[in-house]
PDB file of C-alpha atoms in Angstrom:
ATOM      1  CA  MET G 296     -70.839  13.147  37.524  1.00 55.00           C
ATOM      2  CA  HIS G 297     -67.373  11.894  37.949  1.00 58.00           C
ATOM      3  CA  TRP G 298     -66.825  10.840  34.348  1.00 57.00           C
ATOM      4  CA  THR G 299     -68.241  14.233  33.047  1.00 83.00           C
ATOM      5  CA  HIS G 300     -65.662  16.010  34.979  1.00 81.00           C
ATOM      6  CA  ASP G 301     -62.861  13.728  33.698  1.00 85.00           C
ATOM      7  CA  PHE G 302     -64.201  14.233  30.185  1.00 88.00           C
ATOM      8  CA  ILE G 303     -64.227  18.017  30.416  1.00 87.00           C
ATOM      9  CA  GLU G 304     -60.587  18.003  31.789  1.00 90.00           C
ATOM     10  CA  ALA G 305     -59.497  15.607  29.170  1.00 90.00           C
ATOM     11  CA  LEU G 306     -60.731  18.149  26.570  1.00 89.00           C
ATOM     12  CA  GLY G 307     -58.797  20.865  28.283  1.00 90.00           C
ATOM     13  CA  TYR G 308     -55.512  18.925  28.242  1.00 91.00           C
ATOM     14  CA  LEU G 309     -56.043  17.960  24.683  1.00 93.00           C
ATOM     15  CA  ALA G 310     -56.720  21.581  23.761  1.00 91.00           C
ATOM     16  CA  ALA G 311     -53.531  22.657  25.411  1.00 92.00           C
ATOM     17  CA  ALA G 312     -51.552  20.022  23.643  1.00 92.00           C
ATOM     18  CA  ALA G 313     -52.763  20.982  20.288  1.00 90.00           C
ATOM     19  CA  ASN G 314     -52.135  24.647  21.007  1.00 90.00           C
ATOM     20  CA  ALA G 315     -48.611  23.957  22.122  1.00 91.00           C
ATOM     21  CA  TYR G 316     -47.969  22.118  18.813  1.00 88.00           C
ATOM     22  CA  ALA G 317     -49.138  24.918  16.844  1.00 87.00           C
ATOM     23  CA  TYR G 318     -46.705  27.156  18.456  1.00 85.00           C
ATOM     24  CA  VAL G 319     -43.768  24.911  17.935  1.00 85.00           C
ATOM     25  CA  SER G 320     -44.766  24.075  14.366  1.00 81.00           C
ATOM     26  CA  ASN G 321     -42.437  25.222  11.687  1.00 76.00           C
ATOM     27  CA  THR G 322     -44.708  24.930   8.797  1.00 78.00           C
ATOM     28  CA  MET G 323     -47.983  26.619   8.042  1.00 79.00           C
ATOM     29  CA  ILE G 324     -50.396  23.710   7.247  1.00 85.00           C
ATOM     30  CA  PRO G 325     -49.617  21.668  10.326  1.00 88.00           C
ATOM     31  CA  LEU G 326     -49.752  24.732  12.367  1.00 88.00           C
ATOM     32  CA  ARG G 327     -53.292  25.643  11.101  1.00 90.00           C
ATOM     33  CA  ILE G 328     -54.503  22.205  11.501  1.00 91.00           C
ATOM     34  CA  ALA G 329     -53.333  22.117  15.220  1.00 93.00           C
ATOM     35  CA  ALA G 330     -54.835  25.555  15.755  1.00 93.00           C
ATOM     36  CA  ILE G 331     -58.287  24.392  14.288  1.00 94.00           C
ATOM     37  CA  LEU G 332     -58.123  21.371  16.696  1.00 95.00           C
ATOM     38  CA  ALA G 333     -57.063  23.480  19.515  1.00 94.00           C
ATOM     39  CA  ASN G 334     -59.968  26.167  18.899  1.00 95.00           C
ATOM     40  CA  ALA G 335     -62.594  23.465  18.613  1.00 95.00           C
ATOM     41  CA  LEU G 336     -61.400  21.681  21.888  1.00 94.00           C
ATOM     42  CA  PHE G 337     -60.997  24.900  23.790  1.00 95.00           C
ATOM     43  CA  ALA G 338     -64.314  25.968  22.622  1.00 94.00           C
ATOM     44  CA  GLY G 339     -66.027  22.836  23.949  1.00 93.00           C
ATOM     45  CA  TYR G 340     -64.006  22.951  27.238  1.00 94.00           C
ATOM     46  CA  PHE G 341     -64.805  26.515  28.115  1.00 94.00           C
ATOM     47  CA  PHE G 342     -68.395  26.044  27.028  1.00 93.00           C
ATOM     48  CA  LEU G 343     -68.875  23.083  29.414  1.00 91.00           C
ATOM     49  CA  LYS G 344     -66.936  25.057  32.117  1.00 91.00           C
ATOM     50  CA  GLY G 345     -69.419  27.978  31.655  1.00 92.00           C
ATOM     51  CA  VAL G 346     -66.564  30.382  30.635  1.00 94.00           C
ATOM     52  CA  TYR G 347     -68.465  31.808  27.747  1.00 93.00           C
ATOM     53  CA  PRO G 348     -66.246  34.749  26.855  1.00 94.00           C
ATOM     54  CA  LEU G 349     -63.278  32.357  26.274  1.00 94.00           C
ATOM     55  CA  PHE G 350     -65.645  30.012  24.480  1.00 94.00           C
ATOM     56  CA  ALA G 351     -66.763  32.695  22.028  1.00 95.00           C
ATOM     57  CA  PHE G 352     -63.097  33.808  21.548  1.00 95.00           C
ATOM     58  CA  ASN G 353     -62.264  30.246  20.340  1.00 95.00           C
ATOM     59  CA  ALA G 354     -65.498  29.997  18.446  1.00 95.00           C
ATOM     60  CA  LEU G 355     -64.464  33.157  16.599  1.00 95.00           C
ATOM     61  CA  LEU G 356     -60.849  31.944  15.777  1.00 94.00           C
ATOM     62  CA  LEU G 357     -62.055  28.481  14.503  1.00 95.00           C
ATOM     63  CA  PRO G 358     -63.493  29.576  11.113  1.00 94.00           C
ATOM     64  CA  LEU G 359     -60.642  32.122  10.613  1.00 94.00           C
ATOM     65  CA  ASN G 360     -58.057  29.311  10.975  1.00 92.00           C
ATOM     66  CA  VAL G 361     -60.153  26.990   8.571  1.00 94.00           C
ATOM     67  CA  TRP G 362     -60.121  29.828   6.073  1.00 92.00           C
ATOM     68  CA  ARG G 363     -56.485  30.470   6.325  1.00 89.00           C
ATOM     69  CA  LEU G 364     -55.984  26.710   5.976  1.00 89.00           C
ATOM     70  CA  LEU G 365     -58.004  26.487   2.787  1.00 89.00           C
ATOM     71  CA  GLN G 366     -56.207  29.484   1.426  1.00 83.00           C
ATOM     72  CA  MET G 367     -52.832  27.988   1.821  1.00 81.00           C
ATOM     73  CA  LYS G 368     -53.861  24.845   0.283  1.00 81.00           C
ATOM     74  CA  ARG G 369     -55.210  26.743  -2.721  1.00 78.00           C
ATOM     75  CA  LEU G 370     -51.962  28.567  -3.094  1.00 72.00           C
ATOM     76  CA  ILE G 371     -49.784  25.459  -3.072  1.00 71.00           C
ATOM     77  CA  THR G 372     -51.996  23.767  -5.685  1.00 72.00           C
ATOM     78  CA  ALA G 373     -51.772  27.032  -7.885  1.00 64.00           C
ATOM     79  CA  VAL G 374     -47.942  26.997  -7.652  1.00 61.00           C
ATOM     80  CA  ARG G 375     -47.847  23.286  -8.317  1.00 62.00           C
ATOM     81  CA  LEU G 376     -49.816  23.818 -11.415  1.00 61.00           C
ATOM     82  CA  ALA G 377     -47.594  26.656 -12.348  1.00 54.00           C
ATOM     83  CA  THR G 378     -44.592  24.366 -12.701  1.00 53.00           C
ATOM     84  CA  GLU G 379     -46.102  22.418 -15.357  1.00 56.00           C
ATOM     85  CA  ASP G 380     -45.269  22.760 -19.111  1.00 48.00           C
ATOM     86  CA  GLU G 381     -48.072  25.382 -19.686  1.00 50.00           C
ATOM     87  CA  PHE G 382     -48.361  28.332 -17.321  1.00 51.00           C
ATOM     88  CA  HIS G 383     -51.762  29.853 -16.758  1.00 52.00           C
ATOM     89  CA  SER G 384     -51.924  33.006 -14.764  1.00 54.00           C
ATOM     90  CA  ASP G 385     -55.523  32.234 -13.760  1.00 56.00           C
ATOM     91  CA  TRP G 386     -54.222  29.732 -11.198  1.00 53.00           C
ATOM     92  CA  LEU G 387     -52.222  32.458  -9.424  1.00 60.00           C
ATOM     93  CA  ARG G 388     -54.680  35.418  -9.912  1.00 65.00           C
ATOM     94  CA  PRO G 389     -56.250  35.247  -6.574  1.00 65.00           C
ATOM     95  CA  TYR G 390     -52.966  35.845  -4.821  1.00 71.00           C
ATOM     96  CA  MET G 391     -51.613  38.687  -7.069  1.00 79.00           C
ATOM     97  CA  ARG G 392     -52.245  42.310  -7.600  1.00 88.00           C
ATOM     98  CA  PRO G 393     -53.056  44.036 -10.999  1.00 91.00           C
ATOM     99  CA  LYS G 394     -50.771  46.571 -12.396  1.00 93.00           C
ATOM    100  CA  LYS G 395     -50.934  48.548 -15.602  1.00 95.00           C
ATOM    101  CA  VAL G 396     -47.885  49.918 -17.417  1.00 96.00           C
ATOM    102  CA  PRO G 397     -48.251  52.318 -20.419  1.00 96.00           C
ATOM    103  CA  GLU G 398     -46.350  51.512 -23.741  1.00 96.00           C
ATOM    104  CA  GLY G 399     -42.650  52.676 -23.564  1.00 95.00           C
ATOM    105  CA  VAL G 400     -42.359  52.754 -19.832  1.00 96.00           C
ATOM    106  CA  THR G 401     -39.725  50.929 -18.123  1.00 95.00           C
ATOM    107  CA  LEU G 402     -41.184  48.634 -15.358  1.00 96.00           C
ATOM    108  CA  TYR G 403     -37.691  48.112 -13.808  1.00 95.00           C
ATOM    109  CA  ARG G 404     -34.164  48.532 -14.831  1.00 94.00           C
ATOM    110  CA  LYS G 405     -31.250  45.910 -14.325  1.00 92.00           C
ATOM    111  CA  ASP G 406     -29.583  46.119 -10.892  1.00 92.00           C
ATOM    112  CA  ALA G 407     -32.678  47.905  -9.483  1.00 93.00           C
ATOM    113  CA  ALA G 408     -34.050  46.630  -6.190  1.00 91.00           C
ATOM    114  CA  ALA G 409     -36.343  43.653  -6.887  1.00 91.00           C
ATOM    115  CA  ASP G 410     -39.681  43.689  -4.959  1.00 88.00           C
ATOM    116  CA  ALA G 411     -42.073  41.695  -7.107  1.00 90.00           C
ATOM    117  CA  ALA G 412     -42.583  39.000  -9.749  1.00 89.00           C
ATOM    118  CA  TYR G 413     -45.131  39.585 -12.470  1.00 90.00           C
ATOM    119  CA  VAL G 414     -47.353  37.687 -14.908  1.00 84.00           C
ATOM    120  CA  ILE G 415     -48.331  39.304 -18.134  1.00 90.00           C
ATOM    121  CA  VAL G 416     -52.194  39.410 -18.812  1.00 90.00           C
ATOM    122  CA  LYS G 417     -52.179  41.622 -21.753  1.00 93.00           C
ATOM    123  CA  GLY G 418     -49.620  43.305 -23.940  1.00 95.00           C
ATOM    124  CA  ARG G 419     -45.864  42.542 -24.297  1.00 96.00           C
ATOM    125  CA  ILE G 420     -42.765  43.139 -22.226  1.00 96.00           C
ATOM    126  CA  ARG G 421     -39.306  43.506 -23.594  1.00 95.00           C
ATOM    127  CA  VAL G 422     -36.013  42.383 -21.750  1.00 91.00           C
ATOM    128  CA  PRO G 423     -33.653  44.482 -23.818  1.00 91.00           C
ATOM    129  CA  GLU G 424     -30.427  42.806 -22.325  1.00 85.00           C
ATOM    130  CA  LYS G 425     -31.581  39.457 -23.679  1.00 80.00           C
ATOM    131  CA  ASP G 426     -33.414  40.838 -26.782  1.00 81.00           C
ATOM    132  CA  VAL G 427     -36.471  38.817 -25.689  1.00 85.00           C
ATOM    133  CA  SER G 428     -40.049  39.824 -26.010  1.00 91.00           C
ATOM    134  CA  LEU G 429     -42.571  38.301 -23.449  1.00 91.00           C
ATOM    135  CA  GLY G 430     -46.320  37.942 -24.222  1.00 91.00           C
ATOM    136  CA  PRO G 431     -49.636  37.071 -22.281  1.00 89.00           C
ATOM    137  CA  GLY G 432     -48.921  34.366 -19.822  1.00 81.00           C
ATOM    138  CA  ALA G 433     -45.339  34.692 -19.241  1.00 81.00           C
ATOM    139  CA  MET G 434     -44.003  35.045 -15.618  1.00 79.00           C
ATOM    140  CA  PHE G 435     -40.829  37.164 -15.212  1.00 87.00           C
ATOM    141  CA  GLY G 436     -38.941  38.994 -12.396  1.00 88.00           C
ATOM    142  CA  GLU G 437     -38.827  36.056  -9.903  1.00 82.00           C
ATOM    143  CA  LEU G 438     -35.172  35.538 -10.273  1.00 83.00           C
ATOM    144  CA  GLY G 439     -34.344  39.146  -9.045  1.00 87.00           C
ATOM    145  CA  LEU G 440     -36.149  38.280  -5.909  1.00 84.00           C
ATOM    146  CA  PHE G 441     -33.503  35.721  -4.915  1.00 81.00           C
ATOM    147  CA  ALA G 442     -30.502  37.064  -6.674  1.00 81.00           C
ATOM    148  CA  ASP G 443     -27.397  38.526  -4.735  1.00 80.00           C
ATOM    149  CA  GLY G 444     -28.556  41.815  -3.233  1.00 85.00           C
ATOM    150  CA  GLN G 445     -32.016  41.186  -4.329  1.00 87.00           C
ATOM    151  CA  LYS G 446     -31.229  43.117  -7.602  1.00 90.00           C
ATOM    152  CA  ARG G 447     -32.899  42.854 -10.914  1.00 92.00           C
ATOM    153  CA  THR G 448     -30.994  40.536 -13.404  1.00 86.00           C
ATOM    154  CA  ALA G 449     -32.315  42.521 -16.517  1.00 89.00           C
ATOM    155  CA  SER G 450     -34.564  45.513 -17.322  1.00 94.00           C
ATOM    156  CA  ALA G 451     -38.244  45.056 -18.219  1.00 95.00           C
ATOM    157  CA  VAL G 452     -39.857  47.660 -20.820  1.00 96.00           C
ATOM    158  CA  ALA G 453     -43.473  47.773 -21.851  1.00 96.00           C
ATOM    159  CA  GLU G 454     -43.567  47.203 -25.718  1.00 96.00           C
ATOM    160  CA  THR G 455     -47.306  47.996 -25.737  1.00 96.00           C
ATOM    161  CA  ASP G 456     -49.744  48.955 -23.023  1.00 96.00           C
ATOM    162  CA  VAL G 457     -49.533  46.248 -20.618  1.00 96.00           C
ATOM    163  CA  GLU G 458     -51.772  44.674 -17.894  1.00 94.00           C
ATOM    164  CA  LEU G 459     -49.772  42.683 -15.257  1.00 93.00           C
ATOM    165  CA  LEU G 460     -50.389  40.685 -12.128  1.00 88.00           C
ATOM    166  CA  SER G 461     -47.810  41.151  -9.419  1.00 90.00           C
ATOM    167  CA  LEU G 462     -46.642  38.943  -6.381  1.00 83.00           C
ATOM    168  CA  ARG G 463     -44.884  41.181  -3.762  1.00 86.00           C
ATOM    169  CA  TYR G 464     -41.527  39.936  -2.446  1.00 80.00           C
ATOM    170  CA  SER G 465     -42.625  40.191   1.080  1.00 77.00           C
ATOM    171  CA  ASP G 466     -45.816  37.848   0.364  1.00 74.00           C
ATOM    172  CA  LEU G 467     -43.587  35.312  -1.403  1.00 76.00           C
ATOM    173  CA  MET G 468     -40.989  35.207   1.226  1.00 74.00           C
ATOM    174  CA  GLN G 469     -43.403  34.713   3.997  1.00 71.00           C
ATOM    175  CA  LEU G 470     -44.893  31.665   2.059  1.00 65.00           C
ATOM    176  CA  VAL G 471     -41.443  30.218   1.372  1.00 70.00           C
ATOM    177  CA  THR G 472     -40.324  30.564   4.850  1.00 72.00           C
ATOM    178  CA  GLN G 473     -43.670  29.135   6.280  1.00 63.00           C
ATOM    179  CA  ASN G 474     -44.140  26.434   4.002  1.00 62.00           C
ATOM    180  CA  PRO G 475     -41.396  24.082   2.492  1.00 62.00           C
ATOM    181  CA  GLN G 476     -43.786  22.659  -0.110  1.00 61.00           C
ATOM    182  CA  PHE G 477     -44.303  25.990  -1.633  1.00 64.00           C
ATOM    183  CA  GLY G 478     -40.711  26.690  -1.590  1.00 70.00           C
ATOM    184  CA  PHE G 479     -40.090  23.421  -3.360  1.00 71.00           C
ATOM    185  CA  TYR G 480     -42.397  24.265  -6.272  1.00 68.00           C
ATOM    186  CA  LEU G 481     -41.076  27.843  -6.445  1.00 72.00           C
ATOM    187  CA  MET G 482     -37.662  26.536  -6.738  1.00 77.00           C
ATOM    188  CA  ARG G 483     -38.671  24.190  -9.644  1.00 75.00           C
ATOM    189  CA  LEU G 484     -40.219  27.189 -11.401  1.00 71.00           C
ATOM    190  CA  MET G 485     -37.000  29.197 -11.005  1.00 75.00           C
ATOM    191  CA  VAL G 486     -34.565  26.606 -12.178  1.00 79.00           C
ATOM    192  CA  ARG G 487     -36.767  26.238 -15.469  1.00 74.00           C
ATOM    193  CA  ARG G 488     -36.479  29.914 -15.875  1.00 69.00           C
ATOM    194  CA  MET G 489     -32.680  29.849 -15.441  1.00 75.00           C
ATOM    195  CA  GLN G 490     -32.429  26.911 -17.920  1.00 76.00           C
ATOM    196  CA  HIS G 491     -34.369  29.038 -20.428  1.00 69.00           C
ATOM    197  CA  ASN G 492     -32.119  31.952 -19.870  1.00 66.00           C
ATOM    198  CA  VAL G 493     -29.034  29.874 -20.470  1.00 72.00           C
ATOM    199  CA  ALA G 494     -30.502  28.472 -23.530  1.00 72.00           C
ATOM    200  CA  LEU G 495     -31.163  31.929 -24.867  1.00 65.00           C
ATOM    201  CA  ALA G 496     -27.490  32.914 -24.039  1.00 66.00           C
ATOM    202  CA  ALA G 497     -26.276  29.864 -25.913  1.00 67.00           C
ATOM    203  CA  LEU G 498     -28.215  30.946 -28.973  1.00 64.00           C
ATOM    204  CA  GLY G 499     -26.835  34.287 -28.708  1.00 58.00           C
ATOM    205  CA  ARG G 500     -23.258  33.072 -28.758  1.00 54.00           C
ATOM    206  CA  GLY G 501     -24.007  30.673 -31.755  1.00 52.00           C
TER     207      GLY G 501
END
């Protein structure tokens, strides 16, 4: 029937438009939403056209894009919570990797290349240049990821056997460039860390 043909063609045009938007989108969440819409529309279009290999291809991509969208939204929520007064590493645990450091071992030295930020799960980390000891729940190392030359601003030494969670620089940078909202909340977290460091420096001069 004529209306059926028009409906199928409309599905195709809508799918193409959604796919084009996904390609030009600069942020991850709108991109994923457009990709999900394009997959659903293309799946319907190719099924009605009888092009089953392309129907199967889009049907397989659909749940993958839904999963990536949910993953991104969970990460944004976790980082938003991380900027509140009390930091809980459990919020970021799904996105970080475990690492153990024996007592007395230097995790990194000042001016070394910065490749990850860390959250302490168990034990204590000492920052000798600032004469500061960090305990469970503390996040550290994030400033070096964005410092000039991507160098560590201070050293970190295990005061005890330490269990950490790490977030790699490459993963963090990809999220920052693809999602401005993530970058905004990370910026707030870094500003608070810098304010804390300035306050410690002022106490040291007093």
